[in-house]
Amino acid sequence: MSSNNLDNTKLEAERGDIPLLPKERIWGFWEFTYANSALAIATWAFLIGGATALFVGPKEGIAAIVIGNILGVVIMALSTCVACGKYGIEQFTFLRSMFGKNGSRLVYLLAVVGLTMGWLAVLGLMFGRSISGVMVLITEQKPDPQELLVYVAAFASILLTAWVVARGPTSIKIFNTIVAPALLLVMCAMLYLIFDNYSFAELMVLPALDAPFDDKRVNFMIAIEINMAAGFSWWPYIGNLARLSKNQRTAFWPNVIGVFGAAVLGEVVGLLAAATYGDSDPTVWMPHIGGLVFGVVALLFVSFANVTSMINILYTSIVGLRQVVGKQLRQMRWEVLVILFCIVPAVIVFVAPGIYDGFFIFLVWTSALNSSLAGICIADFFVLRRQRVNLRNVFAPEDDPALRFWKGFNPIALIALLVGFIIYVVLFNPQTLDNISIFQFISASLPSCLLAGLVHFTLTRMFAAKMGWGDYPTADSDMYDRKAAGMTAQAQSRTKE
């Protein structure tokens, strides 16, 4: 095979057109841990910690952060990373096996396009406020979150993000490897300075900033729900990062160290600082922790942490978009597609900056969708398909019957998704915080995840085989096992070439 063909094949694999072979994957255990840490170590971790401080004090808040994040991250990683790490397959291409080809497009539009553009705008505004905070420290002026510098810096962060993503995953790897360890040190320094100013006992007796309910159990469960939402919020993105990892173990465990560990550290810092200084916005309390020099350094590092998160979610979104929209989009130059995708977030920064102040409501709404999707993915891949998927069917033409379901949609998975979403909102309304009494004991994300998976499993067992949908294995599925190995054989032949 010529060098040009090899380069083209490498680009196709990196950009999601074909599965990545193990030798083509760029992330080992620690590289993927760095990538995950870079995702989690951002101003939004501080904001989530600050949002937690609104409902509970530091003592209950730390428990809520640990409980919520470990549940959300583990369920999220099981539902996306294991399969993508096993096959090296793009996440939304893989969803064809569950939702059908048109169904996977619908899920992409729901879970990625709107949310990613919102996240990029929120993170861009965080970057802008951090840069503004640096200037406030240097010039000793009164902070103004609406000043022009905030918007200009936010726009610049989106441009920087587009530039790095346009250069491909190798640049992303280098960026993550440099930034993530430095940010981890900054967070540890912040934690040290907080405990240097206040004793542990003093911190643990601080009250919630604005507890909305008289019942402490309800406030505590909302705090847990916010942190579960933080874990589930990675669902649309982490699979397309995991496909770059060497194997299934490397795809799964770095999430526990990186996303969970780094997020908990950042959120605990945000929680303690918000409770101590009375404001959940890190650009407000950060300068007070360690003085002028440390405040400037910390704000600069944290602002660029936002860029690492923006880079990772933009890359995974573009990879998915190229697969779900069609051949015409895959023929468009990667760099052009990246720039076009960034136009809407840049516009949001200027016309709807209030999205920043509604951060935690936006975050929790995402969990109403992502928790249901996680339950469906776990039920389908681990239980119904026994961790075996026929990649021939996944990459087959649109009219191939194996994964066509009904006109390209799997009604069973879509019904399960709707049921999970509805049960979430019935238990807990993210917009109003209204909830029913059982919410304080079972949360909303866990029932949504469990019920969506159960509905998907039950209806699939009852109807899929009769309808000839999905090529699900049966008790005598030797033929299925042989078919599932087909793509592996093709991949091996490609390696020899």
Short mmCIF file of C-alpha atoms in Angstrom, two decimals:
data_model
loop_
_atom_site.label_atom_id
_atom_site.label_comp_id
_atom_site.label_asym_id
_atom_site.label_seq_id
_atom_site.Cartn_x
_atom_site.Cartn_y
_atom_site.Cartn_z
CA MET A 1 0.00 0.00 0.00
CA SER A 2 1.40 3.43 -0.96
CA SER A 3 2.25 6.05 1.63
CA ASN A 4 -0.59 8.29 0.35
CA ASN A 5 -3.10 5.48 0.79
CA LEU A 6 -1.77 4.79 4.27
CA ASP A 7 -2.11 8.46 5.19
CA ASN A 8 -5.66 8.58 3.82
CA THR A 9 -6.60 5.43 5.73
CA LYS A 10 -5.17 6.90 8.93
CA LEU A 11 -7.18 10.09 8.46
CA GLU A 12 -10.36 8.11 7.71
CA ALA A 13 -9.85 6.11 10.90
CA GLU A 14 -9.10 9.14 13.07
CA ARG A 15 -12.11 10.99 11.71
CA GLY A 16 -14.49 8.09 12.27
CA ASP A 17 -15.12 6.75 8.77
CA ILE A 18 -13.76 3.30 9.61
CA PRO A 19 -12.87 1.46 12.86
CA LEU A 20 -9.47 2.13 14.35
CA LEU A 21 -7.13 -0.83 14.60
CA PRO A 22 -5.24 -1.18 17.91
CA LYS A 23 -1.98 -0.05 16.32
CA GLU A 24 -3.70 3.09 14.99
CA ARG A 25 -4.91 4.22 18.40
CA ILE A 26 -2.85 6.96 20.00
CA TRP A 27 -3.82 6.79 23.68
CA GLY A 28 -2.45 4.41 26.27
CA PHE A 29 -3.68 4.36 29.86
CA TRP A 30 -2.05 7.59 30.99
CA GLU A 31 -2.68 9.50 27.77
CA PHE A 32 -6.40 8.76 28.07
CA THR A 33 -6.25 9.66 31.75
CA TYR A 34 -4.69 13.01 30.80
CA ALA A 35 -7.43 13.55 28.21
CA ASN A 36 -10.14 12.77 30.75
CA SER A 37 -8.50 14.96 33.37
CA ALA A 38 -8.31 17.80 30.89
CA LEU A 39 -12.03 17.37 30.26
CA ALA A 40 -12.93 17.40 33.94
CA ILE A 41 -10.49 20.07 35.16
CA ALA A 42 -12.24 23.18 33.96
CA THR A 43 -14.15 26.10 35.35
CA TRP A 44 -17.33 24.07 35.07
CA ALA A 45 -16.02 21.75 37.81
CA PHE A 46 -15.76 24.79 40.06
CA LEU A 47 -19.23 25.91 39.00
CA ILE A 48 -20.72 22.49 39.76
CA GLY A 49 -19.10 22.63 43.18
CA GLY A 50 -20.50 26.13 43.61
CA ALA A 51 -23.97 24.95 42.55
CA THR A 52 -23.71 22.16 45.13
CA ALA A 53 -22.97 24.78 47.77
CA LEU A 54 -26.30 26.44 47.01
CA PHE A 55 -28.18 23.40 48.34
CA VAL A 56 -25.97 21.93 51.08
CA GLY A 57 -23.02 22.84 53.26
CA PRO A 58 -19.49 21.47 52.71
CA LYS A 59 -20.00 18.36 54.88
CA GLU A 60 -22.99 17.08 52.92
CA GLY A 61 -21.64 18.63 49.72
CA ILE A 62 -18.48 16.52 49.65
CA ALA A 63 -20.59 13.38 50.11
CA ALA A 64 -22.93 14.49 47.31
CA ILE A 65 -20.01 15.20 44.97
CA VAL A 66 -18.40 11.79 45.54
CA ILE A 67 -21.64 9.79 45.39
CA GLY A 68 -23.07 11.61 42.39
CA ASN A 69 -19.90 11.57 40.31
CA ILE A 70 -18.96 7.94 40.88
CA LEU A 71 -22.46 6.79 39.92
CA GLY A 72 -22.68 9.04 36.87
CA VAL A 73 -19.15 8.40 35.60
CA VAL A 74 -19.20 4.60 35.99
CA ILE A 75 -22.60 4.20 34.31
CA MET A 76 -21.62 6.63 31.55
CA ALA A 77 -18.30 4.87 30.87
CA LEU A 78 -19.91 1.42 30.80
CA SER A 79 -22.51 2.59 28.32
CA THR A 80 -20.08 4.20 25.85
CA CYS A 81 -16.39 3.50 26.44
CA VAL A 82 -16.30 -0.30 26.59
CA ALA A 83 -17.87 -0.87 23.17
CA CYS A 84 -16.03 1.99 21.44
CA GLY A 85 -12.75 0.89 23.00
CA LYS A 86 -13.31 -2.72 21.96
CA TYR A 87 -14.08 -2.02 18.31
CA GLY A 88 -12.38 1.35 17.78
CA ILE A 89 -15.69 2.52 16.35
CA GLU A 90 -17.18 6.01 16.28
CA GLN A 91 -19.83 6.32 19.00
CA PHE A 92 -22.83 7.37 16.93
CA THR A 93 -21.99 4.91 14.19
CA PHE A 94 -22.11 2.23 16.88
CA LEU A 95 -25.55 3.47 17.98
CA ARG A 96 -26.93 2.24 14.65
CA SER A 97 -27.04 -1.21 16.27
CA MET A 98 -29.49 0.13 18.89
CA PHE A 99 -31.45 2.94 17.26
CA GLY A 100 -31.10 2.23 13.55
CA LYS A 101 -29.26 4.48 11.15
CA ASN A 102 -31.85 7.25 11.11
CA GLY A 103 -32.43 6.76 14.83
CA SER A 104 -28.74 7.33 15.54
CA ARG A 105 -28.98 10.58 13.59
CA LEU A 106 -31.90 11.67 15.74
CA VAL A 107 -30.01 10.83 18.93
CA TYR A 108 -27.01 12.78 17.66
CA LEU A 109 -29.15 15.84 17.01
CA LEU A 110 -30.73 15.58 20.47
CA ALA A 111 -27.63 14.72 22.48
CA VAL A 112 -24.85 16.52 20.66
CA VAL A 113 -25.64 19.32 18.24
CA GLY A 114 -27.71 21.56 20.51
CA LEU A 115 -25.86 20.58 23.68
CA THR A 116 -22.37 20.90 22.22
CA MET A 117 -23.05 24.32 20.80
CA GLY A 118 -24.41 25.34 24.20
CA TRP A 119 -21.40 23.88 26.03
CA LEU A 120 -18.96 25.62 23.69
CA ALA A 121 -20.70 28.93 24.34
CA VAL A 122 -20.76 28.37 28.13
CA LEU A 123 -17.10 27.36 28.24
CA GLY A 124 -16.15 30.23 25.97
CA LEU A 125 -17.86 32.68 28.31
CA MET A 126 -16.08 31.05 31.26
CA PHE A 127 -12.81 31.63 29.44
CA GLY A 128 -13.79 35.23 28.80
CA ARG A 129 -14.71 35.87 32.44
CA SER A 130 -11.45 34.30 33.58
CA ILE A 131 -9.44 36.60 31.33
CA SER A 132 -11.52 39.53 32.55
CA GLY A 133 -10.77 38.44 36.12
CA VAL A 134 -7.05 38.53 35.36
CA MET A 135 -7.35 42.10 34.08
CA VAL A 136 -9.37 43.08 37.16
CA LEU A 137 -6.60 41.76 39.42
CA ILE A 138 -3.89 43.56 37.49
CA THR A 139 -5.66 46.90 37.08
CA GLU A 140 -7.65 46.77 40.35
CA GLN A 141 -10.80 47.79 38.52
CA LYS A 142 -14.32 46.77 39.48
CA PRO A 143 -15.29 43.46 37.80
CA ASP A 144 -17.86 43.68 35.01
CA PRO A 145 -19.10 40.32 33.62
CA GLN A 146 -20.72 42.14 30.68
CA GLU A 147 -17.68 44.05 29.47
CA LEU A 148 -16.50 43.75 25.88
CA LEU A 149 -13.32 41.90 26.89
CA VAL A 150 -15.40 38.93 28.10
CA TYR A 151 -17.00 38.49 24.68
CA VAL A 152 -13.82 39.08 22.70
CA ALA A 153 -11.91 36.55 24.81
CA ALA A 154 -14.79 34.05 24.52
CA PHE A 155 -14.72 34.40 20.74
CA ALA A 156 -10.92 33.98 20.75
CA SER A 157 -11.24 30.76 22.79
CA ILE A 158 -13.60 29.32 20.17
CA LEU A 159 -11.11 30.23 17.42
CA LEU A 160 -8.26 28.58 19.36
CA THR A 161 -10.40 25.48 19.87
CA ALA A 162 -11.18 25.28 16.15
CA TRP A 163 -7.49 25.67 15.26
CA VAL A 164 -6.38 22.79 17.53
CA VAL A 165 -9.20 20.46 16.43
CA ALA A 166 -8.52 21.22 12.77
CA ARG A 167 -5.01 19.86 13.27
CA GLY A 168 -6.36 16.49 14.44
CA PRO A 169 -6.17 14.21 17.50
CA THR A 170 -2.37 14.24 17.72
CA SER A 171 -2.46 17.95 18.54
CA ILE A 172 -5.23 17.28 21.04
CA LYS A 173 -3.08 14.64 22.74
CA ILE A 174 -0.12 17.05 23.06
CA PHE A 175 -2.34 19.84 24.38
CA ASN A 176 -3.93 17.54 26.98
CA THR A 177 -0.63 16.07 28.13
CA ILE A 178 0.80 19.52 28.87
CA VAL A 179 -2.25 21.26 30.35
CA ALA A 180 -3.84 18.54 32.50
CA PRO A 181 -0.93 17.94 34.94
CA ALA A 182 -0.37 21.68 35.37
CA LEU A 183 -4.04 22.24 36.15
CA LEU A 184 -4.00 19.40 38.65
CA LEU A 185 -1.18 21.15 40.51
CA VAL A 186 -3.10 24.45 40.51
CA MET A 187 -6.17 22.74 41.98
CA CYS A 188 -4.10 21.08 44.71
CA ALA A 189 -2.56 24.48 45.50
CA MET A 190 -6.03 26.03 45.78
CA LEU A 191 -7.15 23.28 48.15
CA TYR A 192 -4.03 23.76 50.26
CA LEU A 193 -4.59 27.53 50.49
CA ILE A 194 -8.23 27.09 51.52
CA PHE A 195 -7.22 24.75 54.36
CA ASP A 196 -4.39 27.09 55.27
CA ASN A 197 -6.91 29.90 55.86
CA TYR A 198 -9.66 27.82 57.48
CA SER A 199 -9.58 24.70 59.61
CA PHE A 200 -11.40 21.56 58.51
CA ALA A 201 -13.82 21.92 61.43
CA GLU A 202 -14.65 25.52 60.44
CA LEU A 203 -15.34 24.51 56.87
CA MET A 204 -17.55 21.55 57.77
CA VAL A 205 -20.02 23.65 59.77
CA LEU A 206 -20.60 26.26 57.07
CA PRO A 207 -24.24 26.37 55.89
CA ALA A 208 -25.67 26.12 52.39
CA LEU A 209 -25.68 29.39 50.48
CA ASP A 210 -29.34 29.26 49.44
CA ALA A 211 -31.09 25.99 50.37
CA PRO A 212 -34.46 26.12 48.55
CA PHE A 213 -36.29 23.47 50.63
CA ASP A 214 -36.86 23.07 54.35
CA ASP A 215 -36.32 19.31 54.05
CA LYS A 216 -32.57 18.70 54.13
CA ARG A 217 -33.01 15.31 52.46
CA VAL A 218 -34.47 16.95 49.36
CA ASN A 219 -31.65 19.50 49.20
CA PHE A 220 -29.09 16.71 49.59
CA MET A 221 -30.63 14.62 46.80
CA ILE A 222 -30.70 17.63 44.47
CA ALA A 223 -27.00 18.09 45.21
CA ILE A 224 -26.41 14.42 44.33
CA GLU A 225 -28.50 14.81 41.19
CA ILE A 226 -26.45 17.80 40.05
CA ASN A 227 -23.28 15.74 40.40
CA MET A 228 -24.76 12.68 38.70
CA ALA A 229 -25.72 15.03 35.87
CA ALA A 230 -22.06 16.09 35.72
CA GLY A 231 -21.03 12.44 35.26
CA PHE A 232 -23.75 11.70 32.70
CA SER A 233 -22.96 14.90 30.80
CA TRP A 234 -19.93 13.17 29.26
CA TRP A 235 -22.12 10.58 27.51
CA PRO A 236 -22.22 12.28 24.08
CA TYR A 237 -18.45 12.75 23.95
CA ILE A 238 -16.44 10.19 25.86
CA GLY A 239 -17.04 7.27 23.50
CA ASN A 240 -15.33 9.04 20.62
CA LEU A 241 -12.35 9.68 22.86
CA ALA A 242 -12.33 6.08 24.10
CA ARG A 243 -12.08 4.77 20.51
CA LEU A 244 -8.59 6.30 20.41
CA SER A 245 -7.48 4.14 23.37
CA LYS A 246 -5.54 0.89 23.02
CA ASN A 247 -8.09 -1.56 24.45
CA GLN A 248 -11.26 -1.94 26.55
CA ARG A 249 -9.52 -1.62 29.91
CA THR A 250 -7.71 1.48 28.77
CA ALA A 251 -11.01 2.84 27.50
CA PHE A 252 -12.84 2.32 30.82
CA TRP A 253 -10.58 2.75 33.87
CA PRO A 254 -9.02 6.15 33.07
CA ASN A 255 -12.53 7.57 33.46
CA VAL A 256 -12.48 6.61 37.14
CA ILE A 257 -9.09 8.27 37.63
CA GLY A 258 -9.47 11.12 35.18
CA VAL A 259 -13.09 12.22 34.88
CA PHE A 260 -14.14 11.13 38.38
CA GLY A 261 -10.95 11.98 40.28
CA ALA A 262 -10.28 15.31 38.61
CA ALA A 263 -13.93 16.36 38.67
CA VAL A 264 -14.24 15.56 42.39
CA LEU A 265 -11.11 17.56 43.16
CA GLY A 266 -12.28 20.57 41.17
CA GLU A 267 -15.82 20.41 42.55
CA VAL A 268 -14.63 20.12 46.15
CA VAL A 269 -12.45 23.20 45.62
CA GLY A 270 -15.43 25.02 44.12
CA LEU A 271 -17.71 23.88 46.95
CA LEU A 272 -15.37 24.99 49.74
CA ALA A 273 -14.50 28.27 48.06
CA ALA A 274 -18.13 29.11 47.34
CA ALA A 275 -19.16 28.32 50.92
CA THR A 276 -16.25 30.36 52.28
CA TYR A 277 -16.48 33.42 50.06
CA GLY A 278 -20.25 33.37 49.44
CA ASP A 279 -20.20 33.23 45.63
CA SER A 280 -20.39 30.23 43.29
CA ASP A 281 -18.60 31.97 40.40
CA PRO A 282 -14.89 30.98 40.44
CA THR A 283 -13.85 34.17 38.68
CA VAL A 284 -15.13 36.01 41.77
CA TRP A 285 -13.66 33.91 44.59
CA MET A 286 -10.41 32.73 42.99
CA PRO A 287 -8.52 36.01 43.46
CA HIS A 288 -9.26 35.92 47.20
CA ILE A 289 -7.59 32.56 47.84
CA GLY A 290 -3.92 33.25 47.31
CA GLY A 291 -3.40 36.90 46.54
CA LEU A 292 -2.59 38.74 43.33
CA VAL A 293 0.13 36.55 41.81
CA PHE A 294 -1.56 33.24 42.53
CA GLY A 295 -4.93 34.62 41.43
CA VAL A 296 -3.54 35.67 38.06
CA VAL A 297 -1.77 32.34 37.51
CA ALA A 298 -4.79 30.31 38.63
CA LEU A 299 -7.24 32.23 36.45
CA LEU A 300 -4.98 31.85 33.42
CA PHE A 301 -4.58 28.11 33.94
CA VAL A 302 -8.28 27.61 34.55
CA SER A 303 -9.20 29.65 31.49
CA PHE A 304 -7.07 27.37 29.32
CA ALA A 305 -8.59 24.36 31.05
CA ASN A 306 -11.85 25.45 29.48
CA VAL A 307 -10.15 25.31 26.10
CA THR A 308 -9.02 21.71 26.68
CA SER A 309 -12.62 20.75 27.41
CA MET A 310 -13.84 22.65 24.36
CA ILE A 311 -11.26 20.92 22.17
CA ASN A 312 -12.27 17.44 23.27
CA ILE A 313 -16.02 17.92 22.94
CA LEU A 314 -15.69 19.69 19.58
CA TYR A 315 -13.49 16.91 18.16
CA THR A 316 -15.88 14.16 19.22
CA SER A 317 -18.88 16.11 17.93
CA ILE A 318 -17.34 16.64 14.50
CA VAL A 319 -16.36 12.97 14.23
CA GLY A 320 -19.95 12.01 15.01
CA LEU A 321 -21.45 14.61 12.70
CA ARG A 322 -19.50 13.28 9.71
CA GLN A 323 -20.99 9.84 10.26
CA VAL A 324 -24.63 10.65 10.87
CA VAL A 325 -25.29 13.31 8.21
CA GLY A 326 -24.10 11.46 5.14
CA LYS A 327 -21.57 11.06 2.38
CA GLN A 328 -21.75 14.69 1.23
CA LEU A 329 -20.59 15.95 4.61
CA ARG A 330 -17.78 13.38 4.81
CA GLN A 331 -16.47 14.73 1.53
CA MET A 332 -16.22 18.25 2.99
CA ARG A 333 -12.78 19.22 4.21
CA TRP A 334 -12.30 18.55 7.92
CA GLU A 335 -11.04 22.07 8.58
CA VAL A 336 -14.06 23.68 6.86
CA LEU A 337 -16.48 21.52 8.84
CA VAL A 338 -14.81 22.48 12.11
CA ILE A 339 -15.11 26.20 11.30
CA LEU A 340 -18.76 25.90 10.24
CA PHE A 341 -19.66 24.05 13.44
CA CYS A 342 -18.15 26.85 15.54
CA ILE A 343 -20.23 29.62 13.99
CA VAL A 344 -23.34 29.01 16.11
CA PRO A 345 -21.48 28.90 19.49
CA ALA A 346 -19.73 32.13 18.54
CA VAL A 347 -23.10 33.75 17.82
CA ILE A 348 -24.57 32.44 21.11
CA VAL A 349 -21.72 34.09 23.03
CA PHE A 350 -22.81 37.51 21.78
CA VAL A 351 -26.61 37.17 21.59
CA ALA A 352 -27.39 34.88 24.55
CA PRO A 353 -24.68 35.32 27.23
CA GLY A 354 -27.26 34.54 29.92
CA ILE A 355 -26.67 30.84 29.22
CA TYR A 356 -23.67 31.12 31.57
CA ASP A 357 -25.80 32.14 34.55
CA GLY A 358 -28.25 29.28 33.94
CA PHE A 359 -25.41 26.77 33.94
CA PHE A 360 -26.57 24.19 36.48
CA ILE A 361 -30.15 24.10 35.13
CA PHE A 362 -28.75 23.46 31.65
CA LEU A 363 -26.50 20.75 33.11
CA VAL A 364 -29.29 18.88 34.89
CA TRP A 365 -31.57 18.93 31.83
CA THR A 366 -28.86 17.06 29.93
CA SER A 367 -29.07 14.23 32.47
CA ALA A 368 -32.76 13.69 31.70
CA LEU A 369 -31.67 12.58 28.24
CA ASN A 370 -28.22 11.10 28.89
CA SER A 371 -29.26 8.85 31.79
CA SER A 372 -31.91 7.24 29.58
CA LEU A 373 -29.44 6.77 26.73
CA ALA A 374 -26.94 5.16 29.11
CA GLY A 375 -29.54 2.64 30.32
CA ILE A 376 -30.47 1.67 26.76
CA CYS A 377 -26.82 1.25 25.73
CA ILE A 378 -25.99 -0.98 28.71
CA ALA A 379 -29.07 -3.16 28.21
CA ASP A 380 -28.40 -3.53 24.49
CA PHE A 381 -24.64 -4.11 24.43
CA PHE A 382 -24.08 -6.09 27.63
CA VAL A 383 -27.34 -8.05 27.93
CA LEU A 384 -29.02 -8.34 24.54
CA ARG A 385 -25.89 -8.53 22.37
CA ARG A 386 -23.56 -10.12 24.95
CA GLN A 387 -20.80 -7.61 24.06
CA ARG A 388 -20.70 -8.79 20.43
CA VAL A 389 -21.71 -6.57 17.52
CA ASN A 390 -21.53 -7.42 13.82
CA LEU A 391 -19.65 -4.49 12.34
CA ARG A 392 -20.56 -5.60 8.81
CA ASN A 393 -24.14 -4.66 9.62
CA VAL A 394 -23.15 -1.41 11.31
CA PHE A 395 -21.32 -0.22 8.17
CA ALA A 396 -23.77 -1.77 5.68
CA PRO A 397 -25.66 0.43 3.15
CA GLU A 398 -28.81 2.26 4.23
CA ASP A 399 -31.14 -0.31 2.66
CA ASP A 400 -29.48 -3.32 4.31
CA PRO A 401 -32.20 -5.12 6.33
CA ALA A 402 -30.08 -6.15 9.35
CA LEU A 403 -30.17 -2.80 11.18
CA ARG A 404 -32.87 -1.05 9.17
CA PHE A 405 -35.54 -1.70 11.83
CA TRP A 406 -38.51 0.46 10.70
CA LYS A 407 -37.48 2.93 8.00
CA GLY A 408 -34.11 3.33 9.71
CA PHE A 409 -35.57 3.91 13.18
CA ASN A 410 -35.80 1.42 16.04
CA PRO A 411 -39.18 2.27 17.64
CA ILE A 412 -38.33 0.13 20.68
CA ALA A 413 -35.23 2.15 21.60
CA LEU A 414 -37.03 5.44 20.95
CA ILE A 415 -39.95 4.41 23.18
CA ALA A 416 -37.48 3.43 25.91
CA LEU A 417 -35.74 6.80 25.54
CA LEU A 418 -39.04 8.66 25.86
CA VAL A 419 -40.10 6.63 28.90
CA GLY A 420 -36.79 7.29 30.64
CA PHE A 421 -36.99 11.02 29.91
CA ILE A 422 -40.59 11.29 31.14
CA ILE A 423 -39.92 9.43 34.40
CA TYR A 424 -36.98 11.76 35.06
CA VAL A 425 -39.08 14.91 34.69
CA VAL A 426 -41.94 13.42 36.72
CA LEU A 427 -39.56 12.67 39.58
CA PHE A 428 -37.61 15.93 39.33
CA ASN A 429 -38.16 18.98 37.13
CA PRO A 430 -34.76 20.62 36.50
CA GLN A 431 -36.33 23.94 35.52
CA THR A 432 -38.45 24.48 38.64
CA LEU A 433 -36.80 22.00 41.06
CA ASP A 434 -40.29 20.55 41.71
CA ASN A 435 -40.11 16.90 42.82
CA ILE A 436 -42.24 14.14 44.24
CA SER A 437 -41.60 12.61 47.64
CA ILE A 438 -39.87 9.43 46.41
CA PHE A 439 -37.20 11.51 44.64
CA GLN A 440 -35.37 12.14 47.93
CA PHE A 441 -34.69 8.39 48.21
CA ILE A 442 -34.04 7.23 44.62
CA SER A 443 -32.94 10.37 42.67
CA ALA A 444 -34.15 10.91 39.10
CA SER A 445 -31.17 9.78 37.01
CA LEU A 446 -30.99 6.24 38.38
CA PRO A 447 -34.70 5.40 37.83
CA SER A 448 -34.52 6.99 34.38
CA CYS A 449 -31.48 4.88 33.46
CA LEU A 450 -32.91 1.67 34.92
CA LEU A 451 -36.39 2.04 33.46
CA ALA A 452 -35.15 2.98 29.98
CA GLY A 453 -32.87 -0.07 29.94
CA LEU A 454 -35.63 -2.35 31.24
CA VAL A 455 -38.16 -1.14 28.67
CA HIS A 456 -35.62 -1.56 25.87
CA PHE A 457 -34.71 -5.08 27.02
CA THR A 458 -38.31 -6.22 27.51
CA LEU A 459 -39.72 -4.88 24.24
CA THR A 460 -36.72 -6.15 22.28
CA ARG A 461 -37.19 -9.64 23.69
CA MET A 462 -40.90 -9.51 22.93
CA PHE A 463 -40.93 -8.02 19.44
CA ALA A 464 -37.50 -7.61 17.78
CA ALA A 465 -37.03 -11.24 16.71
CA LYS A 466 -40.62 -11.49 15.44
CA MET A 467 -40.19 -8.33 13.40
CA GLY A 468 -36.77 -9.37 12.14
CA TRP A 469 -35.15 -6.29 13.66
CA GLY A 470 -31.61 -5.71 14.83
CA ASP A 471 -29.86 -9.05 14.14
CA TYR A 472 -29.89 -9.82 17.86
CA PRO A 473 -28.25 -13.12 18.92
CA THR A 474 -30.35 -16.09 19.91
CA ALA A 475 -29.63 -19.18 21.99
CA ASP A 476 -28.25 -20.95 18.93
CA SER A 477 -26.17 -18.03 17.69
CA ASP A 478 -23.06 -19.77 16.35
CA MET A 479 -23.76 -18.19 13.00
CA TYR A 480 -23.98 -14.81 14.71
CA ASP A 481 -20.58 -15.33 16.32
CA ARG A 482 -19.02 -16.16 12.95
CA LYS A 483 -20.58 -13.09 11.36
CA ALA A 484 -19.41 -10.88 14.22
CA ALA A 485 -15.83 -11.94 13.48
CA GLY A 486 -16.09 -10.82 9.87
CA MET A 487 -15.07 -7.23 10.40
CA THR A 488 -12.10 -8.32 12.50
CA ALA A 489 -10.86 -10.50 9.64
CA GLN A 490 -11.20 -7.57 7.26
CA ALA A 491 -9.32 -5.33 9.67
CA GLN A 492 -6.49 -7.88 9.88
CA SER A 493 -6.21 -8.04 6.12
CA ARG A 494 -6.06 -4.23 6.03
CA THR A 495 -3.21 -4.39 8.52
CA LYS A 496 -1.24 -6.78 6.30
CA GLU A 497 -1.68 -4.47 3.36
#
